[in-house]
C-alpha cells in the first residue's frame, strides 16, 4: 500500500518534496538527526514536530525555534492542522494534503485480508488469557496454506543449494550494494590584498565532519567537528553520485587581477575517486551544486551560520539576540514558554561571540542571564513536576494532562530530557482518558 502524502513543500529549497508523517510523529529541521531534513538556512536544527493525537488528527508543535512556526499566518506553540492549511518554517512553506493517521499507518495485517475462509486459531496472549480478553485477530486460511507451502519448498531446496559450493553464499540485494562509504576534502580560499579567508571541510569514512575557518584579517581560527548520522552521509553520497561530479575535468582555471578565488574538492565514494579544482573563474554547474550542498552540510551539522561573518556583524547579531532575550525574560509571566525562549536567545548571543575577542560590554550580562534563566527554569520545572506527580497519584487524569501540557509549553525543546519525560507521561495519561470516554 502506497504511503499517504501528508504534506508537500510548496515553497523553499525542497519545493515539490512530499512528506509522510509516521504514526509516532516526526521532527523537522536542518540537522540530519531529524526524521525529516529540510535544506533551509533559516530553520533551527530541530525546528518543529508533526504528530497525531487520538481522534484529533494531526498537530504541529514548535520546538523553540529561532524564527518560529507559523500556521496560516499565525505564530504558534502547538496547534491542530487540517487539510489545506499552510505551515511556514523559515523560507519553507508546507501545504497539508492529509491530516489522518489511518491512511498511511494501516496495520501490517490489513494487507493479508482476502475474501477467502477464515480460521480462528484461538491465539491469545498471556495477558488476554489472564484478563479474559478476545483472541488475537484470526489468520486467513489462504495465507496459512501459502506459508506452509513456502516452508515446504524451503525445506526441500535450501539443503540442495547449500550442498553446492557456489550456492553457499547468496548475493546481497542491489539496495545494499549502494551503501558506499563517503570520504571528502573541500577547501575554499578567498584572498585579496586586504585579507585571506580559508574554509576547510572534511568528512571521514566514520562519518566525522569537521570544519576549520581561518580569517587572517580578524585573527579568527574557529574549528568544530561532529559525528554525522550514517543516513545523512548516504544521502549526501547519493546526491554527489547523481550530480555528475565524477565526470568533471580535473581543473578549471581563469584569471582575475588582485584576487584569488579557489575551490578544491576531492571526493571518494566506494572505489570511485575524483578531484576537481576551480581557480578564478565561474564554477561549472555540477561543481557548484555539490559545493553548495557540502557547505550547507557543514552549516546544518555544526551550526556555522555565523562563523563566516565579520566580528562587527557577529557583535550586532549577538546584541540583537541579547535584547530579544531580555524582552522574553521581562515577559516571562505572560506565557509559559517565554523563559525558555529567553534562555535560548541568550545562548544564541553567547554562541555569536564565541570567536570575537575582545568581548563587547554586554557580554557579562549574557553569561549571567544564561545562568539565571537555567536556575529559574529548573525551579519552575520542579514546581510544575510536583503538581503533575500529585495529580497522577490521585488518578486525576484531566488535571494531569493539563499540567503536563503546561510543562511542555514551559520546556518546548524536544531534545530536553524533561520534555521527553513529560511527553511519555502525557501519552500514558491520554490512554487513561480514552478509556474513560
Tab-separated table of C-alpha atoms in Angstrom:
chain	number	residue	atom	x	y	z
A	1	UNK	CA	0.000	0.000	0.000
A	2	UNK	CA	1.418	3.357	-1.005
A	3	UNK	CA	2.260	5.767	1.763
A	4	UNK	CA	-0.080	8.716	2.162
A	5	UNK	CA	1.491	12.098	1.487
A	6	UNK	CA	0.556	14.297	4.448
A	7	UNK	CA	2.358	17.483	3.382
A	8	UNK	CA	4.055	18.884	0.311
A	9	UNK	CA	6.774	21.533	0.230
A	10	UNK	CA	5.063	24.352	-1.646
A	11	UNK	CA	7.954	26.838	-1.474
A	12	UNK	CA	11.611	26.700	-0.461
A	13	UNK	CA	14.773	24.837	-1.457
A	14	UNK	CA	12.959	21.487	-1.235
A	15	UNK	CA	9.958	22.623	-3.312
A	16	UNK	CA	7.935	19.649	-4.538
A	17	UNK	CA	9.143	17.278	-1.801
A	18	UNK	CA	6.428	15.045	-0.339
A	19	UNK	CA	6.325	14.339	3.401
A	20	UNK	CA	4.702	11.357	5.102
A	21	UNK	CA	4.321	11.556	8.882
A	22	UNK	CA	4.784	8.220	10.706
A	23	UNK	CA	2.277	7.130	13.348
A	24	UNK	CA	4.757	8.115	16.083
A	25	UNK	CA	5.259	11.592	14.631
A	26	UNK	CA	8.324	13.236	13.083
A	27	UNK	CA	10.728	16.079	13.848
A	28	UNK	CA	11.612	18.591	11.134
A	29	UNK	CA	14.721	20.757	10.920
A	30	UNK	CA	18.034	21.255	9.162
A	31	UNK	CA	20.060	18.792	11.261
A	32	UNK	CA	20.456	15.233	9.963
A	33	UNK	CA	19.310	13.991	13.380
A	34	UNK	CA	15.717	14.883	12.423
A	35	UNK	CA	13.224	12.433	10.970
A	36	UNK	CA	12.639	14.898	8.114
A	37	UNK	CA	15.586	17.040	6.975
A	38	UNK	CA	14.913	20.242	5.021
A	39	UNK	CA	17.558	22.412	3.375
A	40	UNK	CA	16.689	25.850	4.674
A	41	UNK	CA	19.256	28.124	6.376
A	42	UNK	CA	16.502	29.866	8.348
A	43	UNK	CA	15.414	26.648	10.048
A	44	UNK	CA	16.621	25.725	13.505
A	45	UNK	CA	18.460	22.425	13.849
A	46	UNK	CA	15.313	20.953	15.392
A	47	UNK	CA	12.529	23.296	14.322
A	48	UNK	CA	9.138	21.668	14.853
A	49	UNK	CA	7.387	18.330	15.299
A	50	UNK	CA	4.399	16.845	13.490
A	51	UNK	CA	2.346	14.235	15.334
A	52	UNK	CA	-1.113	12.744	15.730
A	53	UNK	CA	-3.433	12.930	18.713
A	54	UNK	CA	-6.009	10.168	19.200
A	55	UNK	CA	-9.231	11.150	17.431
A	56	UNK	CA	-7.908	14.696	16.959
A	57	UNK	CA	-5.959	14.447	13.700
A	58	UNK	CA	-2.532	15.935	13.016
A	59	UNK	CA	-0.825	18.573	15.140
A	60	UNK	CA	2.333	20.657	14.903
A	61	UNK	CA	4.389	21.935	17.826
A	62	UNK	CA	7.265	24.400	17.694
A	63	UNK	CA	10.490	23.136	19.281
A	64	UNK	CA	11.713	26.521	20.475
A	65	UNK	CA	12.899	27.510	17.005
A	66	UNK	CA	14.635	30.825	16.423
A	67	UNK	CA	12.257	32.011	13.692
A	68	UNK	CA	9.093	30.338	14.916
A	69	UNK	CA	6.493	28.054	13.344
A	70	UNK	CA	3.649	29.822	11.529
A	71	UNK	CA	0.314	28.199	10.659
A	72	UNK	CA	-1.962	30.116	8.287
A	73	UNK	CA	-0.106	33.339	9.103
A	74	UNK	CA	-0.161	32.954	12.899
A	75	UNK	CA	2.876	32.101	15.031
A	76	UNK	CA	2.031	29.060	17.152
A	77	UNK	CA	3.368	26.987	20.016
A	78	UNK	CA	1.178	23.966	19.336
A	79	UNK	CA	-1.944	23.689	17.185
A	80	UNK	CA	-4.007	21.233	15.183
A	81	UNK	CA	-3.523	21.437	11.411
A	82	UNK	CA	-6.084	20.463	8.794
A	83	UNK	CA	-6.147	19.740	5.071
A	84	UNK	CA	-5.416	22.941	3.151
A	85	UNK	CA	-3.519	24.656	5.978
A	86	UNK	CA	-0.055	26.114	5.378
A	87	UNK	CA	2.845	25.664	7.789
A	88	UNK	CA	5.655	28.182	7.309
A	89	UNK	CA	9.084	27.421	8.797
A	90	UNK	CA	11.926	29.681	7.696
A	91	UNK	CA	11.688	30.147	3.927
A	92	UNK	CA	9.864	26.821	3.567
A	93	UNK	CA	6.081	26.596	3.151
A	94	UNK	CA	4.364	23.242	3.715
A	95	UNK	CA	0.837	22.555	2.453
A	96	UNK	CA	-1.249	19.999	4.386
A	97	UNK	CA	-2.673	17.401	1.981
A	98	UNK	CA	-3.901	14.867	4.552
A	99	UNK	CA	-4.355	15.044	8.333
A	100	UNK	CA	-5.354	11.433	9.013
A	101	UNK	CA	-3.046	8.871	10.601
A	102	UNK	CA	-5.113	5.897	9.475
A	103	UNK	CA	-4.459	6.427	5.791
A	104	UNK	CA	-0.680	5.944	5.993
A	105	UNK	CA	-0.292	3.741	9.030
A	106	UNK	CA	-2.552	0.761	8.366
A	107	UNK	CA	-1.826	-2.366	10.358
A	108	UNK	CA	0.530	-4.806	8.593
A	109	UNK	CA	-2.182	-7.466	8.886
A	110	UNK	CA	-4.538	-5.365	6.753
A	111	UNK	CA	-2.664	-6.473	3.652
A	112	UNK	CA	-3.490	-10.121	4.497
A	113	UNK	CA	-7.247	-9.631	4.262
A	114	UNK	CA	-8.970	-11.519	1.436
A	115	UNK	CA	-12.435	-12.860	0.765
A	116	UNK	CA	-11.402	-16.465	1.466
A	117	UNK	CA	-12.482	-18.524	4.502
A	118	UNK	CA	-11.098	-17.530	7.877
A	119	UNK	CA	-9.904	-19.909	10.580
A	120	UNK	CA	-9.803	-18.772	14.193
A	121	UNK	CA	-6.710	-20.397	15.683
A	122	UNK	CA	-7.604	-19.151	19.165
A	123	UNK	CA	-4.242	-17.489	19.678
A	124	UNK	CA	-4.480	-15.413	22.815
A	125	UNK	CA	-1.633	-13.573	24.516
A	126	UNK	CA	-0.861	-14.381	28.142
A	127	UNK	CA	-2.279	-11.019	29.145
A	128	UNK	CA	-5.506	-11.704	27.227
A	129	UNK	CA	-5.838	-15.102	28.851
A	130	UNK	CA	-5.496	-13.562	32.302
A	131	UNK	CA	-7.996	-10.801	31.528
A	132	UNK	CA	-10.378	-12.991	29.541
A	133	UNK	CA	-9.983	-10.696	26.555
A	134	UNK	CA	-10.692	-11.542	22.948
A	135	UNK	CA	-8.407	-13.716	20.878
A	136	UNK	CA	-5.858	-12.145	18.578
A	137	UNK	CA	-7.064	-11.384	15.086
A	138	UNK	CA	-7.717	-14.705	13.258
A	139	UNK	CA	-5.454	-15.630	10.369
A	140	UNK	CA	-6.768	-16.113	6.861
A	141	UNK	CA	-6.771	-19.754	5.780
A	142	UNK	CA	-5.345	-18.957	2.370
A	143	UNK	CA	-2.420	-17.153	3.997
A	144	UNK	CA	-1.733	-20.089	6.319
A	145	UNK	CA	-1.734	-22.530	3.382
A	146	UNK	CA	0.615	-20.250	1.470
A	147	UNK	CA	3.054	-20.002	4.386
A	148	UNK	CA	3.065	-23.789	4.809
A	149	UNK	CA	3.770	-24.225	1.104
A	150	UNK	CA	6.678	-21.762	1.228
A	151	UNK	CA	8.120	-23.545	4.248
A	152	UNK	CA	7.873	-26.905	2.473
A	153	UNK	CA	9.664	-25.624	-0.636
A	154	UNK	CA	12.383	-24.039	1.515
A	155	UNK	CA	12.889	-27.318	3.378
A	156	UNK	CA	13.451	-29.124	0.079
A	157	UNK	CA	15.594	-26.647	-1.825
A	158	UNK	CA	17.766	-24.895	0.790
A	159	UNK	CA	19.761	-28.085	1.599
A	160	UNK	CA	20.311	-28.628	-2.141
A	161	UNK	CA	21.566	-25.087	-2.618
A	162	UNK	CA	23.983	-25.217	0.294
A	163	UNK	CA	25.320	-28.558	-0.921
A	164	UNK	CA	26.792	-26.798	-3.947
A	165	UNK	CA	29.926	-24.778	-3.324
A	166	UNK	CA	28.843	-21.846	-5.470
A	167	UNK	CA	25.436	-21.640	-3.817
A	168	UNK	CA	26.555	-21.317	-0.223
A	169	UNK	CA	26.577	-17.549	-0.357
A	170	UNK	CA	23.584	-15.628	-1.604
A	171	UNK	CA	24.379	-12.334	-3.356
A	172	UNK	CA	23.235	-9.288	-1.384
A	173	UNK	CA	20.339	-7.203	-2.680
A	174	UNK	CA	21.249	-4.384	-5.043
A	175	UNK	CA	19.961	-1.859	-2.489
A	176	UNK	CA	22.668	-2.875	-0.013
A	177	UNK	CA	25.400	-2.510	-2.626
A	178	UNK	CA	24.671	1.223	-2.897
A	179	UNK	CA	25.661	1.849	0.727
A	180	UNK	CA	29.202	3.014	-0.052
A	181	UNK	CA	31.388	4.990	2.330
A	182	UNK	CA	31.976	8.676	1.686
A	183	UNK	CA	35.304	10.429	2.175
A	184	UNK	CA	35.622	14.092	1.254
A	185	UNK	CA	38.022	17.037	1.494
A	186	UNK	CA	36.946	20.514	0.470
A	187	UNK	CA	38.878	23.790	0.661
A	188	UNK	CA	37.773	27.286	-0.294
A	189	UNK	CA	40.282	30.149	-0.378
A	190	UNK	CA	39.215	33.759	-0.942
A	191	UNK	CA	42.142	36.169	-0.918
A	192	UNK	CA	42.755	39.785	-1.861
A	193	UNK	CA	45.233	42.490	-0.902
A	194	UNK	CA	43.438	43.024	2.420
A	195	UNK	CA	42.695	39.536	3.716
A	196	UNK	CA	42.915	35.781	3.265
A	197	UNK	CA	39.885	33.692	4.144
A	198	UNK	CA	40.158	29.895	4.159
A	199	UNK	CA	37.338	27.405	4.726
A	200	UNK	CA	38.260	23.724	5.037
A	201	UNK	CA	35.752	20.880	5.470
A	202	UNK	CA	36.481	17.170	5.823
A	203	UNK	CA	34.231	14.118	6.068
A	204	UNK	CA	35.984	10.907	7.097
A	205	UNK	CA	34.890	7.316	6.457
A	206	UNK	CA	33.497	7.086	10.009
A	207	UNK	CA	31.077	9.982	9.193
A	208	UNK	CA	33.000	12.524	11.266
A	209	UNK	CA	32.583	16.019	9.785
A	210	UNK	CA	34.993	18.826	10.722
A	211	UNK	CA	35.361	22.438	9.635
A	212	UNK	CA	38.294	24.811	10.106
A	213	UNK	CA	37.996	28.513	9.281
A	214	UNK	CA	40.973	30.858	9.072
A	215	UNK	CA	40.182	34.569	8.842
A	216	UNK	CA	43.622	36.233	8.819
A	217	UNK	CA	42.499	39.861	8.967
A	218	UNK	CA	40.274	39.341	12.001
A	219	UNK	CA	42.610	36.770	13.613
A	220	UNK	CA	39.854	34.168	13.925
A	221	UNK	CA	40.542	30.439	13.615
A	222	UNK	CA	37.445	28.559	14.846
A	223	UNK	CA	37.217	24.787	14.420
A	224	UNK	CA	34.331	22.394	15.028
A	225	UNK	CA	33.673	18.719	14.457
A	226	UNK	CA	30.772	16.331	14.953
A	227	UNK	CA	29.610	12.807	14.185
A	228	UNK	CA	27.104	12.769	11.326
A	229	UNK	CA	24.367	10.180	11.062
A	230	UNK	CA	25.035	7.413	8.534
A	231	UNK	CA	21.708	8.220	6.844
A	232	UNK	CA	22.776	11.808	6.144
A	233	UNK	CA	26.150	10.625	4.834
A	234	UNK	CA	24.459	8.150	2.476
A	235	UNK	CA	22.076	10.848	1.267
A	236	UNK	CA	24.970	13.214	0.552
A	237	UNK	CA	26.875	10.442	-1.245
A	238	UNK	CA	23.864	9.709	-3.453
A	239	UNK	CA	23.478	13.410	-4.296
A	240	UNK	CA	27.135	13.545	-5.331
A	241	UNK	CA	26.852	10.391	-7.444
A	242	UNK	CA	23.784	11.795	-9.228
A	243	UNK	CA	25.375	15.216	-9.831
A	244	UNK	CA	27.903	14.213	-12.465
A	245	UNK	CA	30.842	15.336	-10.302
A	246	UNK	CA	32.981	12.350	-11.278
A	247	UNK	CA	32.800	13.350	-14.951
A	248	UNK	CA	34.114	16.903	-14.364
A	249	UNK	CA	37.566	17.941	-15.548
A	250	UNK	CA	40.456	17.989	-13.092
A	251	UNK	CA	40.855	21.766	-13.261
A	252	UNK	CA	39.032	24.889	-14.408
A	253	UNK	CA	41.226	28.000	-14.383
A	254	UNK	CA	40.741	31.657	-15.198
A	255	UNK	CA	42.474	34.975	-14.466
A	256	UNK	CA	41.336	37.759	-12.128
A	257	UNK	CA	43.600	40.687	-11.118
A	258	UNK	CA	44.454	41.255	-7.432
A	259	UNK	CA	42.245	38.467	-6.072
A	260	UNK	CA	42.396	34.723	-5.600
A	261	UNK	CA	39.274	32.559	-5.555
A	262	UNK	CA	39.873	28.830	-5.372
A	263	UNK	CA	37.621	25.832	-4.694
A	264	UNK	CA	39.375	22.473	-4.327
A	265	UNK	CA	37.197	19.379	-3.910
A	266	UNK	CA	38.319	15.755	-3.580
A	267	UNK	CA	35.714	13.004	-3.124
A	268	UNK	CA	35.925	9.241	-2.686
A	269	UNK	CA	32.780	7.103	-2.744
A	270	UNK	CA	33.465	3.390	-2.587
A	271	UNK	CA	36.113	2.753	-5.249
A	272	UNK	CA	35.451	5.975	-7.179
A	273	UNK	CA	37.788	8.909	-6.517
A	274	UNK	CA	37.964	12.294	-8.227
A	275	UNK	CA	39.428	15.730	-7.566
A	276	UNK	CA	38.440	18.996	-9.226
A	277	UNK	CA	39.865	22.491	-8.701
A	278	UNK	CA	38.249	25.753	-9.831
A	279	UNK	CA	40.517	28.807	-9.815
A	280	UNK	CA	39.499	32.412	-10.557
A	281	UNK	CA	36.504	31.585	-12.726
A	282	UNK	CA	32.787	30.793	-12.589
A	283	UNK	CA	32.177	27.298	-11.226
A	284	UNK	CA	30.826	24.613	-13.573
A	285	UNK	CA	27.178	23.829	-12.792
A	286	UNK	CA	27.799	20.297	-11.491
A	287	UNK	CA	30.592	21.545	-9.240
A	288	UNK	CA	28.599	24.482	-7.846
A	289	UNK	CA	25.659	22.262	-6.865
A	290	UNK	CA	27.847	19.865	-4.888
A	291	UNK	CA	29.961	22.625	-3.344
A	292	UNK	CA	26.814	24.337	-2.048
A	293	UNK	CA	25.460	21.039	-0.667
A	294	UNK	CA	28.736	20.397	1.161
A	295	UNK	CA	28.859	23.875	2.705
A	296	UNK	CA	25.204	23.515	3.693
A	297	UNK	CA	26.019	20.192	5.393
A	298	UNK	CA	28.735	21.918	7.428
A	299	UNK	CA	26.388	24.702	8.449
A	300	UNK	CA	23.491	22.381	9.283
A	301	UNK	CA	25.534	19.866	11.249
A	302	UNK	CA	27.883	22.237	13.066
A	303	UNK	CA	25.804	25.404	13.356
A	304	UNK	CA	28.330	27.506	11.417
A	305	UNK	CA	25.957	30.088	10.025
A	306	UNK	CA	27.643	32.878	11.983
A	307	UNK	CA	31.283	31.781	11.733
A	308	UNK	CA	31.868	33.389	8.343
A	309	UNK	CA	30.576	36.804	9.454
A	310	UNK	CA	32.841	39.699	10.433
A	311	UNK	CA	33.373	40.484	14.146
A	312	UNK	CA	31.255	43.647	13.772
A	313	UNK	CA	28.408	41.628	12.268
A	314	UNK	CA	28.702	38.963	14.977
A	315	UNK	CA	28.543	41.594	17.723
A	316	UNK	CA	25.438	43.120	16.143
A	317	UNK	CA	23.781	39.688	15.848
A	318	UNK	CA	24.685	38.958	19.482
A	319	UNK	CA	23.316	42.328	20.593
A	320	UNK	CA	20.005	41.653	18.812
A	321	UNK	CA	19.745	38.193	20.391
A	322	UNK	CA	20.604	39.662	23.810
A	323	UNK	CA	17.873	42.301	23.530
A	324	UNK	CA	15.349	39.687	22.394
A	325	UNK	CA	16.309	37.531	25.365
A	326	UNK	CA	15.725	40.415	27.763
A	327	UNK	CA	12.309	41.021	26.196
A	328	UNK	CA	11.289	37.387	26.684
A	329	UNK	CA	12.674	37.436	30.231
A	330	UNK	CA	10.701	40.563	31.151
A	331	UNK	CA	7.558	38.869	29.783
A	332	UNK	CA	8.231	35.500	31.447
A	333	UNK	CA	4.940	35.657	33.387
A	334	UNK	CA	2.844	36.254	30.260
A	335	UNK	CA	3.482	32.928	28.515
A	336	UNK	CA	4.782	29.671	29.956
A	337	UNK	CA	7.351	29.321	27.156
A	338	UNK	CA	8.860	32.804	27.393
A	339	UNK	CA	11.513	31.852	29.932
A	340	UNK	CA	12.769	29.057	27.658
A	341	UNK	CA	12.785	31.483	24.725
A	342	UNK	CA	14.798	33.958	26.823
A	343	UNK	CA	17.356	31.292	27.698
A	344	UNK	CA	17.582	30.228	24.034
A	345	UNK	CA	18.192	33.822	22.900
A	346	UNK	CA	20.926	34.396	25.495
A	347	UNK	CA	22.658	31.144	24.485
A	348	UNK	CA	22.445	32.230	20.835
A	349	UNK	CA	24.055	35.582	21.724
A	350	UNK	CA	26.840	33.736	23.537
A	351	UNK	CA	27.481	31.494	20.508
A	352	UNK	CA	27.821	34.524	18.204
A	353	UNK	CA	30.527	35.925	20.479
A	354	UNK	CA	32.475	32.650	20.711
A	355	UNK	CA	35.170	33.768	18.257
A	356	UNK	CA	35.034	37.518	18.997
A	357	UNK	CA	37.872	38.978	21.026
A	358	UNK	CA	37.719	41.295	22.893
A	359	UNK	CA	34.158	40.686	24.032
A	360	UNK	CA	31.639	43.570	23.901
A	361	UNK	CA	30.486	45.352	27.064
A	362	UNK	CA	27.156	43.457	27.259
A	363	UNK	CA	28.841	40.021	27.255
A	364	UNK	CA	28.927	39.642	31.093
A	365	UNK	CA	25.163	40.196	31.187
A	366	UNK	CA	24.709	37.498	28.520
A	367	UNK	CA	26.601	34.953	30.628
A	368	UNK	CA	24.821	35.950	33.851
A	369	UNK	CA	21.424	35.810	32.121
A	370	UNK	CA	22.035	32.262	30.880
A	371	UNK	CA	22.802	31.114	34.434
A	372	UNK	CA	19.796	32.981	35.818
A	373	UNK	CA	17.406	31.525	33.212
A	374	UNK	CA	18.626	27.967	33.733
A	375	UNK	CA	18.165	28.189	37.510
A	376	UNK	CA	14.742	29.825	37.340
A	377	UNK	CA	13.544	27.402	34.669
A	378	UNK	CA	14.655	24.411	36.743
A	379	UNK	CA	12.840	25.816	39.804
A	380	UNK	CA	9.672	26.229	37.766
A	381	UNK	CA	10.068	22.737	36.344
A	382	UNK	CA	10.381	21.286	39.859
A	383	UNK	CA	7.195	23.080	40.986
A	384	UNK	CA	5.297	22.015	37.880
A	385	UNK	CA	6.509	18.427	38.153
A	386	UNK	CA	5.303	18.333	41.756
A	387	UNK	CA	1.800	19.293	40.598
A	388	UNK	CA	1.922	16.624	37.918
A	389	UNK	CA	3.032	13.851	40.280
A	390	UNK	CA	0.332	14.812	42.777
A	391	UNK	CA	-2.368	14.636	40.105
A	392	UNK	CA	-1.022	11.293	38.856
A	393	UNK	CA	-1.097	9.778	42.355
A	394	UNK	CA	-4.705	10.915	42.788
A	395	UNK	CA	-5.630	9.436	39.418
A	396	UNK	CA	-6.901	12.825	38.258
A	397	UNK	CA	-6.156	12.312	34.560
A	398	UNK	CA	-7.753	15.551	33.346
A	399	UNK	CA	-5.637	17.604	35.746
A	400	UNK	CA	-2.539	15.532	34.930
A	401	UNK	CA	-2.977	16.175	31.207
A	402	UNK	CA	-3.469	19.911	31.774
A	403	UNK	CA	-0.343	20.244	33.939
A	404	UNK	CA	1.744	18.132	31.548
A	405	UNK	CA	0.778	20.341	28.614
A	406	UNK	CA	1.798	23.392	30.633
A	407	UNK	CA	5.184	21.779	31.294
A	408	UNK	CA	5.654	21.013	27.594
A	409	UNK	CA	4.935	24.657	26.781
A	410	UNK	CA	7.317	25.683	29.561
A	411	UNK	CA	10.108	23.483	28.136
A	412	UNK	CA	9.381	23.198	24.375
A	413	UNK	CA	12.760	21.751	23.319
A	414	UNK	CA	12.093	18.179	22.195
A	415	UNK	CA	15.743	17.288	22.850
A	416	UNK	CA	15.458	18.261	26.522
A	417	UNK	CA	15.076	15.151	28.690
A	418	UNK	CA	12.468	16.940	30.791
A	419	UNK	CA	10.370	17.438	27.663
A	420	UNK	CA	10.811	13.796	26.616
A	421	UNK	CA	9.750	12.531	30.052
A	422	UNK	CA	6.671	14.765	30.033
A	423	UNK	CA	5.633	13.553	26.584
A	424	UNK	CA	5.846	9.918	27.680
A	425	UNK	CA	3.705	10.659	30.731
A	426	UNK	CA	1.185	12.556	28.607
A	427	UNK	CA	0.817	9.584	26.250
A	428	UNK	CA	0.037	7.339	29.229
A	429	UNK	CA	-2.417	9.870	30.654
A	430	UNK	CA	-4.199	10.196	27.300
A	431	UNK	CA	-4.664	6.397	27.239
A	432	UNK	CA	-6.432	6.619	30.604
A	433	UNK	CA	-8.584	9.447	29.310
A	434	UNK	CA	-9.504	7.395	26.229
A	435	UNK	CA	-10.731	4.545	28.456
A	436	UNK	CA	-12.985	6.959	30.370
A	437	UNK	CA	-14.666	8.243	27.192
